Amino acid sequence: MNGQAAMKKHGSTLTNIAGIVRRELSGYFGSPVAYVFLVIFLLMAGFLTFTIGRFFERAEASLVSFFTWHPWMYLFLVPAVGMRLWSEERRLGTLELLLTLPVTLPQVIIGKFLASWIFLAIALALTCPVWITVNVLGSPDNGAILTAYLGSLLLAGSFLAITSMTSAMTRNQAVSFILSVMICLLLVIAGYSPVTDLLTRWTSPGVVSAVASFSVMTHFDALQRGVIDLRDVGFFLSVIGFALFGNAVIVRGLRAG
Amino acid sequence: MIRVENLVKQFGAKRAVNGVSFSVERGEVLGLLGPNGAGKSTTMRIITGFYPATSGRVTVGGHDVATDPIRVKALIGYLPESAPSYADMTVQGFLSFIADLRGFSGSAKKAAVHGAVETCLLEGVLHQPIDTLSKGYRHRTCLAQAILHDPDVLILDEPTDGLDPNQKHAARELIRRMGKTKAIVFSTHILEEVEAACTRAVIIDRGSVVANGTPAELKARSATAGCVRVTLGGAAADAAVAQFGQLPGALRAELLPGTDMAPDGRVTVRVYPTRDDSGAIGAAGAALTVAVAQAAQSAGWQVQALSTEEGRLEDVFRSITLPDAVAK
Ligand SMILES: Nc1ncnc2c1ncn2[C@@H]1O[C@H](COP(=O)(O)OP(=O)(O)OP(=O)(O)O)[C@@H](O)[C@H]1O
Ligand SMILES: [Mg+2]
């Protein structure tokens, strides 16, 4: 072997992340579970929007009845997508293989996260018929719809990062699912108005709004109104960053002994 | 190529590796032996950068695994103990994923995957999902991933585990052949493998190195090394044992268990040479074979077989790792 070939025994950050993304995505689409998931996602989105959300009865050209349900849908669907990310590597023993390849832990974490996020983005993109429908029926504020889609994607990413972290905690996918549903539920109800209304009876409004500012609902609602506030986007990005950092700490801890 | 210095690994209260040191140069094949739980796999996991060491230092190709893990990992091909692989992928898909992460692309990637597939005889199962493969094929798939990038260093944890006899033989040949240009460490519980493939063996027991030498050196430490074994026709067992035991240079003689019942009346006797305090065999002991032959001839016994024993690794392994049981 010549020197040049000997040099090229590990890839760049980007090719490493791309390699991991490709493997994870082919894992999703190589199994029927992905298609089942997509169908369930679309059916649920449709059911919640058109029946419970009374999309037609509202007779308004907006997608509010569509997006309001996303936090509740993601609460279960995102952990279902992400629960195997790390627990499966631990169960199969492939973690040892992966972490002795010339890739860094952040590259692996980001690659896995991105792959699942892309999968969720595809699911979200498949809901575009709803968007087309409102445009046919009336003239909605398409800017607001676009920011709501952005908010939805960021929300899914936040839940996904949390799921990625919890899935590193255990070999058992079911345990990782339950843990992430619980954490995500906390982040939802901290800003869910029936809960915040209840809280205001006991504590000062300052405390309530402080608690609510940690909720995904507060920031998701803001994005639905069609305003891109950097604080809202920043909130989701910091949840993602924080959870993925926790993910790295947990995986490092697994090996420290 | 590989230097391991005073390696320690602590798991809670348990010290799995306790001050292990050895080094392996290019062209060497090091066999890592030791009882279950001795710390072989843990040592290998530290060398490959999977576990951080509690203390001590590992360098591979001059790079410290603690400070420069990516360089080290790029140099190493590693077969973990359980030979893990992604169950839902095909053999082809799995190897091409590994090639991606090893920085291959285009035709170089094709060639690397093809070479590994050819070496590990995986052509027939290339498009089969890994979870439908037999255990031996899964093992070979993981071995293929370890050698795909033609690494300078190979760390193989029980590489022949689960292979059929033909494949075991092929794997040993492969290790021996690759050992000429690489530095290889492999662990095994099959001692013939050490003689067949290793240039050096290290025995680890309870986290510490208890022996380090060539297979021949280790075998020479066996109690039966240098013994003369003679098979006689027309001799009474008791008389032969008594006669040989008194020869100059003989420590004692014994009848090999089970051979006095042979229907043809042959007996096989083992004569132990005298040794000095360091365990070395003296001049009289070295001449023991000739003395035994002459004594048999003068007693009128017919010598049907006569040999000097090399000693057995298994005896050395047992006496080092189970000193109490052997003394009994
Ligand atoms: N992750 C871990 N956490 C706690 N203890 C561990 C861990 N890994 C290994 N050990 C302990 O360290 C010791 C050495 O284990 P190791 O796997 O290195 O043995 P080995 O020599 O490879 O044995 P075998 O021949 O059975 O493969 C054992 O007592 C084991 O229980
Ligand atoms: Mg082991």
Coordinates of N, CA, C and O and ligand atoms in Angstrom, one line a residue, chain B residues 40-42 81 157-158 187 189, ligand 2:
Chain B
K40 N -8.6 -10.0 29.2 CA -8.2 -10.0 27.8 C -9.0 -9.0 27.0 O -8.5 -8.1 26.4
S41 N -10.3 -9.2 27.1 CA -11.2 -8.3 26.3 C -11.1 -6.9 26.8 O -11.1 -5.9 25.9
T42 N -11.0 -6.7 28.1 CA -10.9 -5.3 28.6 C -9.7 -4.6 28.1 O -9.7 -3.5 27.7
E81 N -15.4 -9.1 20.7 CA -15.6 -10.4 21.1 C -16.9 -11.0 20.6 O -17.0 -12.2 20.2
D157 N -10.5 -10.2 18.9 CA -10.9 -10.9 20.2 C -11.6 -12.2 19.8 O -12.8 -12.2 19.4
E158 N -10.9 -13.3 20.1 CA -11.4 -14.7 19.8 C -11.9 -14.8 18.3 O -13.1 -15.0 18.1
S187 N -6.8 -12.9 20.9 CA -7.0 -13.7 22.1 C -7.7 -15.0 21.7 O -8.4 -15.0 20.6
H189 N -8.9 -19.2 23.3 CA -8.8 -20.2 24.3 C -8.3 -21.5 23.7 O -8.2 -22.5 24.4
Ligands
MG2 MG -13.1 -11.9 26.5

